[in-house]
XYZ file of C-alpha atoms in Angstrom:
561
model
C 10.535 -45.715 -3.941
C 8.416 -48.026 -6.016
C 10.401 -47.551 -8.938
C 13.056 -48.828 -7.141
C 11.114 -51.594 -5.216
C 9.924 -52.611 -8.889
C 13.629 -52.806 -10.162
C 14.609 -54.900 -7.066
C 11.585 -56.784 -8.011
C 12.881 -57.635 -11.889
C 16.058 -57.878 -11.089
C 14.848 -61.199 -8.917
C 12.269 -62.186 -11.417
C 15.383 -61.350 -14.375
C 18.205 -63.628 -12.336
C 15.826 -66.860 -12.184
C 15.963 -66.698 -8.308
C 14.116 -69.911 -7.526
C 13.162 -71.199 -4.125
C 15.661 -73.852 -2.808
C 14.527 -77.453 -1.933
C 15.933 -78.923 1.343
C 15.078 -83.298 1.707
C 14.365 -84.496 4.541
C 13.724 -88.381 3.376
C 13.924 -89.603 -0.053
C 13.375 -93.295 -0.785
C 14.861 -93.272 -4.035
C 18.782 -93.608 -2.306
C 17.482 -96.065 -0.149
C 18.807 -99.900 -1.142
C 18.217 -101.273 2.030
C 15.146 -102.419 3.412
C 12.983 -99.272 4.824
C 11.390 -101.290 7.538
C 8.419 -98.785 7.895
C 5.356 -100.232 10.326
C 2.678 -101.783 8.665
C -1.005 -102.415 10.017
C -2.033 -105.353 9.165
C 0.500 -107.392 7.998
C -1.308 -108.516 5.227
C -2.146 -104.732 3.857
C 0.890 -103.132 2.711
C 4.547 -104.779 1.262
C 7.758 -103.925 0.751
C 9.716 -104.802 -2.223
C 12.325 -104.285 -4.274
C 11.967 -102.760 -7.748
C 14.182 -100.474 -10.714
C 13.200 -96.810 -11.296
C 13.426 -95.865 -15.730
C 17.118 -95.383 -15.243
C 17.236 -99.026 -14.291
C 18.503 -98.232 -10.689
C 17.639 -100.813 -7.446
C 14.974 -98.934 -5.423
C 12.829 -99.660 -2.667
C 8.820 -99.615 -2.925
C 5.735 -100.061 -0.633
C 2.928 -101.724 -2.584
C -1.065 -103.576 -1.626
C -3.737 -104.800 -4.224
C -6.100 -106.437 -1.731
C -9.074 -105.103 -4.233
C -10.356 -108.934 -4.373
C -11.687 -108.268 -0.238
C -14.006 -106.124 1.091
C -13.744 -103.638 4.005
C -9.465 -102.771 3.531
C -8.250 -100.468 5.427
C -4.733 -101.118 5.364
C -1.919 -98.412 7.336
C 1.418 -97.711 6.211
C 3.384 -95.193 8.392
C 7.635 -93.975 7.818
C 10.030 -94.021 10.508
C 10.167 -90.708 12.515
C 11.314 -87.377 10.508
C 12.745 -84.507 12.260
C 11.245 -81.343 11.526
C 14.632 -79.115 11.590
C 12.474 -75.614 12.482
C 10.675 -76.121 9.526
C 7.044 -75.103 9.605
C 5.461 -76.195 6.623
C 6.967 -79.254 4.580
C 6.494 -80.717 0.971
C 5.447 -84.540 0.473
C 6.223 -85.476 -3.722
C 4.456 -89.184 -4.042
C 5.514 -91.353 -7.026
C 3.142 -94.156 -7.374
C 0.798 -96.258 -9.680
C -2.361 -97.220 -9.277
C -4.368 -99.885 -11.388
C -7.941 -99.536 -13.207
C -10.558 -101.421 -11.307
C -12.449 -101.821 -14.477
C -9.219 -103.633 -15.678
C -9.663 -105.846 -12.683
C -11.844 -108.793 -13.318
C -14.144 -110.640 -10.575
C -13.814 -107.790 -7.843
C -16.176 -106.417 -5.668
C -17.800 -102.935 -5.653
C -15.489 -101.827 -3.335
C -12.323 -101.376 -5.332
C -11.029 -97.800 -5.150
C -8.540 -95.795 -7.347
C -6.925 -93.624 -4.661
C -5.641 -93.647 -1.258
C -4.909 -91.271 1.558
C -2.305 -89.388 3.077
C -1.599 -88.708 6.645
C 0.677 -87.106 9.468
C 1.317 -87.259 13.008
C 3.463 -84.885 15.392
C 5.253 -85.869 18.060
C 8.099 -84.645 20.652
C 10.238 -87.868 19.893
C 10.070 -90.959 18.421
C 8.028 -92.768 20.332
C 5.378 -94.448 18.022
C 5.069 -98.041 18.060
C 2.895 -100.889 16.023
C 0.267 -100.144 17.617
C 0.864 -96.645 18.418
C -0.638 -94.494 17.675
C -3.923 -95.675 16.477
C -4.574 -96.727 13.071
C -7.355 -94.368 12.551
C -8.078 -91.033 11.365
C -8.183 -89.336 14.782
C -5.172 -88.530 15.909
C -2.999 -89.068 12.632
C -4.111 -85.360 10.571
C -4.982 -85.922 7.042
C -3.839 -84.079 4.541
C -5.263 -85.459 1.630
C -6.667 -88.214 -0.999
C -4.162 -88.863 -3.531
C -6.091 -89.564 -6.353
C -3.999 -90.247 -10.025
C -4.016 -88.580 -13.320
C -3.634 -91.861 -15.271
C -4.380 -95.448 -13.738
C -3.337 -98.479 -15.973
C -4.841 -101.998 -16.943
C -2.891 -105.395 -17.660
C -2.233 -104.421 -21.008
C -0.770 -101.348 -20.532
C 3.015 -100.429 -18.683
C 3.114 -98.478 -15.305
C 1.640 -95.193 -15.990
C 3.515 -93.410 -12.865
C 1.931 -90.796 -10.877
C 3.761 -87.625 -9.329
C 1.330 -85.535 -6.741
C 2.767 -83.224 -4.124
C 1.004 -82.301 -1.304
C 2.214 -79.943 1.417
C 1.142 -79.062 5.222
C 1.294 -77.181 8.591
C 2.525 -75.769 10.912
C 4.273 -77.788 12.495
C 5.343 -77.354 15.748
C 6.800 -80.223 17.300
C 10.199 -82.027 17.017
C 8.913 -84.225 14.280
C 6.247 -86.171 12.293
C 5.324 -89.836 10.735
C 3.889 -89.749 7.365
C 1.124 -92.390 7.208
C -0.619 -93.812 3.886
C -4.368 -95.260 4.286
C -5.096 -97.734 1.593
C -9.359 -98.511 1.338
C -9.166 -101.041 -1.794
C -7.042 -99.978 -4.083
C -4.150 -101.535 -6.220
C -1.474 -99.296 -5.638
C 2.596 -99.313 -5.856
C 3.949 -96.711 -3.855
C 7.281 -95.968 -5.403
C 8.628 -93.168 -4.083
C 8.722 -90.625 -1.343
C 10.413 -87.746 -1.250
C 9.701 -85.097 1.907
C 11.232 -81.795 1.840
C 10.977 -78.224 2.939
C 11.573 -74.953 0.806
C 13.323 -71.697 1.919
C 14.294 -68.520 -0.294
C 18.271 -68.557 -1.108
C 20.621 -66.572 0.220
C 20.605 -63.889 -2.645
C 22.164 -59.979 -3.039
C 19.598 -57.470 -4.145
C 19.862 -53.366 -4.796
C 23.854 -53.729 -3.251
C 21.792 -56.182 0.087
C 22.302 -59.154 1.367
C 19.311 -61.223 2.583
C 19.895 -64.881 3.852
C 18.683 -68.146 3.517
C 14.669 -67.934 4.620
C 12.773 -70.890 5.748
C 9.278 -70.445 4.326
C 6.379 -70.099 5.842
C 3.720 -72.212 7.587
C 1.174 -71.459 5.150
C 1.567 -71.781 1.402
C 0.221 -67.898 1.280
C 2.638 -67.013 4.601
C 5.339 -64.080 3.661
C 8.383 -64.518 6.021
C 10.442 -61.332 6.197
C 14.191 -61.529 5.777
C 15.825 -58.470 7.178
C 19.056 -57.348 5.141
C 21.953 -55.691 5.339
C 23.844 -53.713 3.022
C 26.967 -55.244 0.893
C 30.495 -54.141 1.798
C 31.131 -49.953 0.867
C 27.343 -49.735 0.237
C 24.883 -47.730 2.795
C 21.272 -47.551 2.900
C 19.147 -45.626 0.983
C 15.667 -46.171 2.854
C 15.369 -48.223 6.300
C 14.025 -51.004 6.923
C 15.315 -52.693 5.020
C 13.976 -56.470 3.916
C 12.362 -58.937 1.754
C 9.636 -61.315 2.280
C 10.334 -65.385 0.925
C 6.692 -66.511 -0.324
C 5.526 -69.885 0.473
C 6.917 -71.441 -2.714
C 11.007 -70.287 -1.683
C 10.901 -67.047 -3.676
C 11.528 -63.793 -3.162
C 9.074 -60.952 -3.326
C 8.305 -57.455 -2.285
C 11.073 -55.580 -1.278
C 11.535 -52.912 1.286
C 14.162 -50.588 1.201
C 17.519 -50.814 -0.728
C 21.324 -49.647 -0.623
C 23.461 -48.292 -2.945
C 27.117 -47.403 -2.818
C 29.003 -45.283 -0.820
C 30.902 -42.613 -2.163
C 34.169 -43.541 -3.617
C 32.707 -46.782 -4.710
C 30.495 -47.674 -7.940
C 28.562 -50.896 -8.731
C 29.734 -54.074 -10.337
C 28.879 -57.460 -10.730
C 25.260 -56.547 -12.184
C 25.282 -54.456 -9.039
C 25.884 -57.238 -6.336
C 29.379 -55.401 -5.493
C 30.646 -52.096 -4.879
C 34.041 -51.557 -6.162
C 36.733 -48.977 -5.113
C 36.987 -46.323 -7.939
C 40.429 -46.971 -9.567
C 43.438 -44.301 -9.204
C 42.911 -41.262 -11.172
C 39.325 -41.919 -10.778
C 36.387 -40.570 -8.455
C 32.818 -40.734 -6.921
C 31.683 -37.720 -4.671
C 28.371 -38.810 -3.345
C 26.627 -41.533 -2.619
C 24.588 -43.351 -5.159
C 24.336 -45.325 -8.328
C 26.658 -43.230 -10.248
C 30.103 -44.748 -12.056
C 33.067 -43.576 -10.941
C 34.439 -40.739 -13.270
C 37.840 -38.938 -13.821
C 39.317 -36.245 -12.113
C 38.340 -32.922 -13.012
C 40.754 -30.430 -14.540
C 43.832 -30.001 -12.817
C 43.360 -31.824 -10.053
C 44.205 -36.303 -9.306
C 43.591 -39.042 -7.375
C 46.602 -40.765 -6.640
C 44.675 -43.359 -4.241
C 41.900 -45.669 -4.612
C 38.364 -45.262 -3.176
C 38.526 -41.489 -4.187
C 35.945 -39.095 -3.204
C 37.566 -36.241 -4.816
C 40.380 -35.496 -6.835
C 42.658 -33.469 -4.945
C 43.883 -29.945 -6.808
C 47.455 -30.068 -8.353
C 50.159 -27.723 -6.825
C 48.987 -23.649 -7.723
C 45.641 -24.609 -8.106
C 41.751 -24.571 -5.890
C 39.106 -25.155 -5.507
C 37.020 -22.072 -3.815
C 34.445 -22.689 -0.761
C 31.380 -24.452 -1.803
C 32.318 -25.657 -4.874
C 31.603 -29.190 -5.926
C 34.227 -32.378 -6.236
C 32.819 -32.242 -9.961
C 34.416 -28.446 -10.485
C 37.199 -28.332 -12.028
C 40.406 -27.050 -9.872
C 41.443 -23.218 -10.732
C 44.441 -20.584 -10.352
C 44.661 -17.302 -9.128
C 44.806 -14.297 -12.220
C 47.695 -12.280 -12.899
C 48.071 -8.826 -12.933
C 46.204 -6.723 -14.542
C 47.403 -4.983 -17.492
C 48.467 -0.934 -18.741
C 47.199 1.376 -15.782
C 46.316 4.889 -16.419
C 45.860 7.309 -13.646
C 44.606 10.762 -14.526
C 45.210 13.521 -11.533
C 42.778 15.844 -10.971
C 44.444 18.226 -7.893
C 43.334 16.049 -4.717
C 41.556 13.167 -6.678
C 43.197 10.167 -9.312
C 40.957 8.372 -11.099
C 42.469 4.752 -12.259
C 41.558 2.553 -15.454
C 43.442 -0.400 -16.036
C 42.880 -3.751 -17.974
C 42.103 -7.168 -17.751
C 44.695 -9.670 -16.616
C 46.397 -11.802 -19.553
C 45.562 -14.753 -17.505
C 42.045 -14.829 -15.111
C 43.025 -18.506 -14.128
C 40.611 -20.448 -15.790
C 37.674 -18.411 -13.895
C 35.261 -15.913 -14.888
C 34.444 -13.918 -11.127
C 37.150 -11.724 -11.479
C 37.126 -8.937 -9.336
C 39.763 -6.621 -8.506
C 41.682 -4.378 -4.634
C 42.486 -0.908 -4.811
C 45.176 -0.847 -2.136
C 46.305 2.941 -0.890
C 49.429 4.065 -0.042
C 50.961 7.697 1.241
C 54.977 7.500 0.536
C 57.281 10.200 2.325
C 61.251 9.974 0.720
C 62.039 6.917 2.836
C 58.307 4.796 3.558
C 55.155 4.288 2.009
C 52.383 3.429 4.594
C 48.239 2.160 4.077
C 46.486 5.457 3.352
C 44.397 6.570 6.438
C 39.907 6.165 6.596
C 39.593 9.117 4.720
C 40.619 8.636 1.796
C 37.202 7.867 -0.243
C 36.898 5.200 -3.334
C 34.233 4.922 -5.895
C 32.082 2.477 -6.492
C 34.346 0.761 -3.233
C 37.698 -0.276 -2.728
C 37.434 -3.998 -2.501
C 36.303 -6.280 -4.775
C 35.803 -3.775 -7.596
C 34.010 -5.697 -10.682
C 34.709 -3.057 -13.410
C 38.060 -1.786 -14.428
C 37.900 1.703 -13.030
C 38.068 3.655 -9.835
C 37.736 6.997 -8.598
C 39.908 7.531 -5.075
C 39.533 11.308 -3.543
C 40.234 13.440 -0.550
C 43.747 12.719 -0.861
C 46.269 15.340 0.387
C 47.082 18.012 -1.988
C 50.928 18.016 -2.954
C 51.483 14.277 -1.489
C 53.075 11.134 -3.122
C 50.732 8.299 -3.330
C 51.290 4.524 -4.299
C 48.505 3.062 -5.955
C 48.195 -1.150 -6.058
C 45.711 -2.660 -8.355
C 45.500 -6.199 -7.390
C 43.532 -8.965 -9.114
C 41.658 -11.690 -7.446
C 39.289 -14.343 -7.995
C 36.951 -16.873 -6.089
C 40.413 -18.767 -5.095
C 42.444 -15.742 -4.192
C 42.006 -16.623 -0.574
C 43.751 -20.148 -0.811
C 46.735 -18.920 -2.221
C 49.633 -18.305 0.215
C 50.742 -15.723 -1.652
C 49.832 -11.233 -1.944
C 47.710 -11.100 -5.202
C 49.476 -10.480 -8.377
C 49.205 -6.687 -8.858
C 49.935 -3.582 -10.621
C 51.318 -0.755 -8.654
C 51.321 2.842 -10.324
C 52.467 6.209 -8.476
C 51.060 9.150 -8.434
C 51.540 12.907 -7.074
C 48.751 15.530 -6.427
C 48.534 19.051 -7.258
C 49.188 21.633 -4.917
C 46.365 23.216 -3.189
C 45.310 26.314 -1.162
C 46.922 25.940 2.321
C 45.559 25.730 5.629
C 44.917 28.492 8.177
C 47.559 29.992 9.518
C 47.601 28.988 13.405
C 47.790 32.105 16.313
C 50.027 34.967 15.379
C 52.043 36.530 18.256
C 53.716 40.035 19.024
C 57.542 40.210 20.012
C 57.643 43.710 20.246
C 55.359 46.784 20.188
C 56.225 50.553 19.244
C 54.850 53.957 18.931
C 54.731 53.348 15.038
C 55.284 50.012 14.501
C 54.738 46.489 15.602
C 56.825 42.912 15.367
C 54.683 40.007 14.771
C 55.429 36.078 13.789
C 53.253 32.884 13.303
C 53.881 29.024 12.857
C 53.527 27.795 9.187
C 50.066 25.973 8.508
C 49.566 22.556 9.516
C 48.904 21.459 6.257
C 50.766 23.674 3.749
C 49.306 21.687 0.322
C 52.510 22.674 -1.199
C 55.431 24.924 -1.442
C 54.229 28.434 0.726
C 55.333 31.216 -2.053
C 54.637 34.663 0.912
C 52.500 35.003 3.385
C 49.781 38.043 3.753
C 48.969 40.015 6.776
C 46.283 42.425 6.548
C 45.628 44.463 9.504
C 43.750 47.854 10.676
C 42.834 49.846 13.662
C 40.121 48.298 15.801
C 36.799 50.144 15.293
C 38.397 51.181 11.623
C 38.029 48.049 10.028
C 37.377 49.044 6.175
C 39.572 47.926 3.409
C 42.203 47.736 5.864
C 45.935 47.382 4.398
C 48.553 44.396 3.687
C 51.677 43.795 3.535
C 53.510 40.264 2.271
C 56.359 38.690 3.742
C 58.003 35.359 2.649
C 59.020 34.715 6.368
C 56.747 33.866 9.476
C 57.436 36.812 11.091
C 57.171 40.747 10.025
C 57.720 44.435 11.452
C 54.138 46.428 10.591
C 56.175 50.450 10.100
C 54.187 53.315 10.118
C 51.364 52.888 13.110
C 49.629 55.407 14.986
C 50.946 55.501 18.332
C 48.892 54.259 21.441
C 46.584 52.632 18.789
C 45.091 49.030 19.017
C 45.628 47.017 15.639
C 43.378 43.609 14.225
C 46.060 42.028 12.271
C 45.334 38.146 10.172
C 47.437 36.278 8.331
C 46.984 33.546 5.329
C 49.519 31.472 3.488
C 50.052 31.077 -0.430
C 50.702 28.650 -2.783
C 50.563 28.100 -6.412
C 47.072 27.035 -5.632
C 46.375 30.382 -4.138
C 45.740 31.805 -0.677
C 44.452 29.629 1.787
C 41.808 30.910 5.219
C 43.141 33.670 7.243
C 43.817 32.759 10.940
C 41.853 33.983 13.742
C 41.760 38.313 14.499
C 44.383 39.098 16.941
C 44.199 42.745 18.695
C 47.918 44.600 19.649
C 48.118 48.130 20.474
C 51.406 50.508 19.447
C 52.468 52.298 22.667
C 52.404 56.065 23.354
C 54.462 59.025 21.245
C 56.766 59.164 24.398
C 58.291 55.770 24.586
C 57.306 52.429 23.377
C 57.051 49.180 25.231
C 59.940 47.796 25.153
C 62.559 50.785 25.852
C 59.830 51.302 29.339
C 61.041 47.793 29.773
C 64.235 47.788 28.975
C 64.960 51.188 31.401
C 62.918 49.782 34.038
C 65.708 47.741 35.608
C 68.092 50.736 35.385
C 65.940 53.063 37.175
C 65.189 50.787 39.984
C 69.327 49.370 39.838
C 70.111 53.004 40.467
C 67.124 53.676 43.644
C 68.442 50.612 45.794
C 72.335 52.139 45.179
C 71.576 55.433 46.585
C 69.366 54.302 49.156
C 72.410 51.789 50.290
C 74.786 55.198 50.316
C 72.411 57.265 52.593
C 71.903 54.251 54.883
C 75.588 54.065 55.029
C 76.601 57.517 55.841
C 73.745 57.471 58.737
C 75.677 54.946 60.733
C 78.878 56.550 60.132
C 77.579 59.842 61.858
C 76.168 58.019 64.976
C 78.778 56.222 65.651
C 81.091 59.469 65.513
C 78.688 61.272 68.040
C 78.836 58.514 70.336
């Protein structure tokens, strides 16, 4: 902050920033008689005289040196003060050597004094107030730097003299002459203030000074058109003498604007060009890809296929999305693929590449998104290397593999990621268990079994094998192979409970046996299911006969009767 105060500061001092002078009476424009009161008549006179340019002006004059005791009064007409609270009195005058004066008394003086008086209106009058000390103010004895004697030319005299505060509507200057030989020859009263100026992109107005010549009068400010301020509050202070001095705060301008005018204006940034921020900066151009096609830019929008990603800067430079990446090689290893591929052609002006593996299971007709348990390594999404490892796929299944390349801008794009797609097949694999196995039909020596295939088969089923053996035997126990889900077991014991299992085959090999199942052969005399299938016959042929006896019963009664 005081490196900036301080650069306010010199750029003041730098631009000549003087106070301004406002008149409130100046004799030297006056050709007409000024009429101010005298006391006594025979002190002070008016009379006409030429400044050095030769021009008419009016002048107040005594030179009563050859009597003793003057004290001769010479007061202006009333002067409005205007809200000023200190004002400036410049005296032009001569005065003569007394030594130059021959035959005078002792009393001859070399200097007079100057006076005021406030008042609410014009209301003096010649003998109004009094001609004395008390209650005109003085302000001081005007004595000159040079005084001249008959044989030299006016020597003129310029003093100012300033005083305050005033307070009331407005004053009389008054002029005490106590012997002297003296030619008043002009007046001039006036007030300073600090001009309106522009400082650090603010605007401080016209200040009336003080009513002290030390008195620092602060000038609040506001900031110039598309500026905004840096520091609050925000002000200078107009010294005593109309200048400016120590500054308080500052602005600078707004985004989309830059300074001009040795940085009294803040300008729109032209087409094409921008300003992000807020601040002293110049407008610059418009990053890469991107333009400005208005003024008062604060960023260059991105050109069509191009973005900028989250969080980056105005300054960044607008980017694309990559394309796909390049020669894909998948190497199967039965339920797992790993994938290599390499680097997009084209990465879109950006270096966080990162790349998708997207999964998909394909039947003849579909391909759908690969279910949660299919496993990637290192991760499926925003892969940084160029090679992943995807497992616990399905043995024997089509798969669709996408390798899609994205970048820090993917997300603004409408569009899917450019991509690579490669398909692959797994090997075959050991199958699942077989599910329950079920009896259709049991025998003295043999036994008629079938099953469902397994859920998951991993690939074409080549047989299936059933191994089975009589409970409480188990053993070895014996197989047999069948390349149909079902079988007839030959050559059982009779009345004998078997454990039968059965497992699927592939290329892969065998896959888990299904659970034990227990079904017993029936006796030597019969077997299950001719017992079952005479059963109806036998009964069929009880309920005839016992109809026929019923029958001929009621046929004999009746005949007795």
């Amino acid at each position: 902050m005081l490196g900036l105060a301080g650069s306010v500061l010199l750029l003041l001092l730098v631009a000549g920033v003087g106070g301004l002078e406002e008149t409130l009476l100046d004799t030297r424009w006056t050709t007409s008689e000024l009429a101010w009161v005298t006391y006594p008549e025979s002190g002070w006179e008016e009379v006409s005289g030429y400044d050095d340019a030769s021009n008419p002006i009016r002048t107040y004059q005594v030179c009563n040196v050859q009597m003793l005791n003057q004290n001769n009064w010479l007061r202006t007409q009333f002067i409005p003060r205007q809200d000023v609270q200190r004002v400036y009195v410049e005296l032009k005058f001569t005065v003569r050597d007394c030594n130059s004066l021959p035959n005078i008394p002792g009393s001859c003086k070399e200097t007079f004094n100057l006076f005021y008086y406030e008042s609410d209106s014009d209301s003096a009058s010649e003998n109004s107030p009094s001609w004395m000390e008390t209650p005109y103010i003085k302000v001081d004895t005007i004595a000159p730097d040079e005084s001249f004697s008959r044989r030299d030319s006016g020597r003129v005299n310029t003093k100012v003299r300033s005083f305050g505060p005033l307070s009331r509507a407005g004053f009389y200057l008054a002029f005490q002459d106590l012997g002297a030989c003296v030619s008043l020859i002009s007046v001039r009263v006036f007030y300073k203030k600090c001009p309106q100026t522009i400082a650090g992109f603010a605007s401080f107005p016209e200040t009336l000074t003080g009513a002290e010549a030390t008195s620092l009068v602060i000038a609040p400010g506001s900031c110039v058109p598309n500026a905004l301020e840096v520091s609050v509050p925000l002000k200078l202070y107009c010294n005593g003498d109309g200048e400016w001095m120590v500054p308080v705060g500052s602005c600078t301008c707004a985004a989309g604007y830059e300074a001009a005018a040795k940085d009294t204006q803040c300008l729109a940034c032209n087409r094409g060009t921008y300003k992000s921020r807020q601040g002293e900066e110049p407008c610059i151009p418009c990053p890469a890809n991107s333009r400005a096609t208005s003024t008062a830019a604060t960023i260059c929008s991105c050109q069509m296929g191009y973005y900028r990603a989250d969080g980056e800067p105005a300054e960044k430079a607008c980017t694309s999305v990559p394309s796909a990446p390049k020669h894909v090689i998948s190497n199967v290893n039965e339920t797992s693929v790993v994938l290599e591929w390499g680097e997009p052609a084209n990465l879109g002006g950006r270096e966080d590449i990162f790349y998708n593996v997207i999964c998909k299971k394909c039947t003849e007709r579909v391909c759908s998104r690969c279910d949660d348990n299919v496993q990637f390594w290192p991760r499926q999404l925003g892969v940084t290397q160029r090679l992943v490892s995807v497992s616990h796929l399905q043995a024997h299944t089509k798969y669709s593999f996408e390798i899609q390349a994205v970048n820090g801008v993917s997300s603004k794009n409408p569009h899917p990621p450019n991509y690579y797609s490669v398909n692959i097949t797994t090997n075959q694999a050991a199958p699942s268990a077989v599910p329950v196995v079920q009896s259709h039909g049991s025998y003295a020596n043999s036994l008629f079994l079938s099953w469902a295939p397994p859920e998951s088969p991993n690939g074409i089923i080549l047989d299936y094998e059933i191994r089975y053996y009589a409970k409480g035997h188990s053993g070895a126990g014996n197989t047999v192979t069948s390349q149909r889900t079902e079988v007839r077991m030959e050559g059982l014991l009779a009345h004998t409970v078997y454990v039968v299992q059965v497992r699927a085959r592939t290329v892969a090999g065998y896959g888990a046996y299904s659970d034990p199942r227990e079904f017993p052969t029936v006796a030597e005399d019969g077997d299950r299911s001719s017992l079952q299938e005479k059963v109806p016959m036998i009964v069929g042929s009880v309920t005839a006969g016992l109809i026929f006896i019923i029958a001929v019963v009621v046929i004999v009664i009746v005949c007795f009767r």
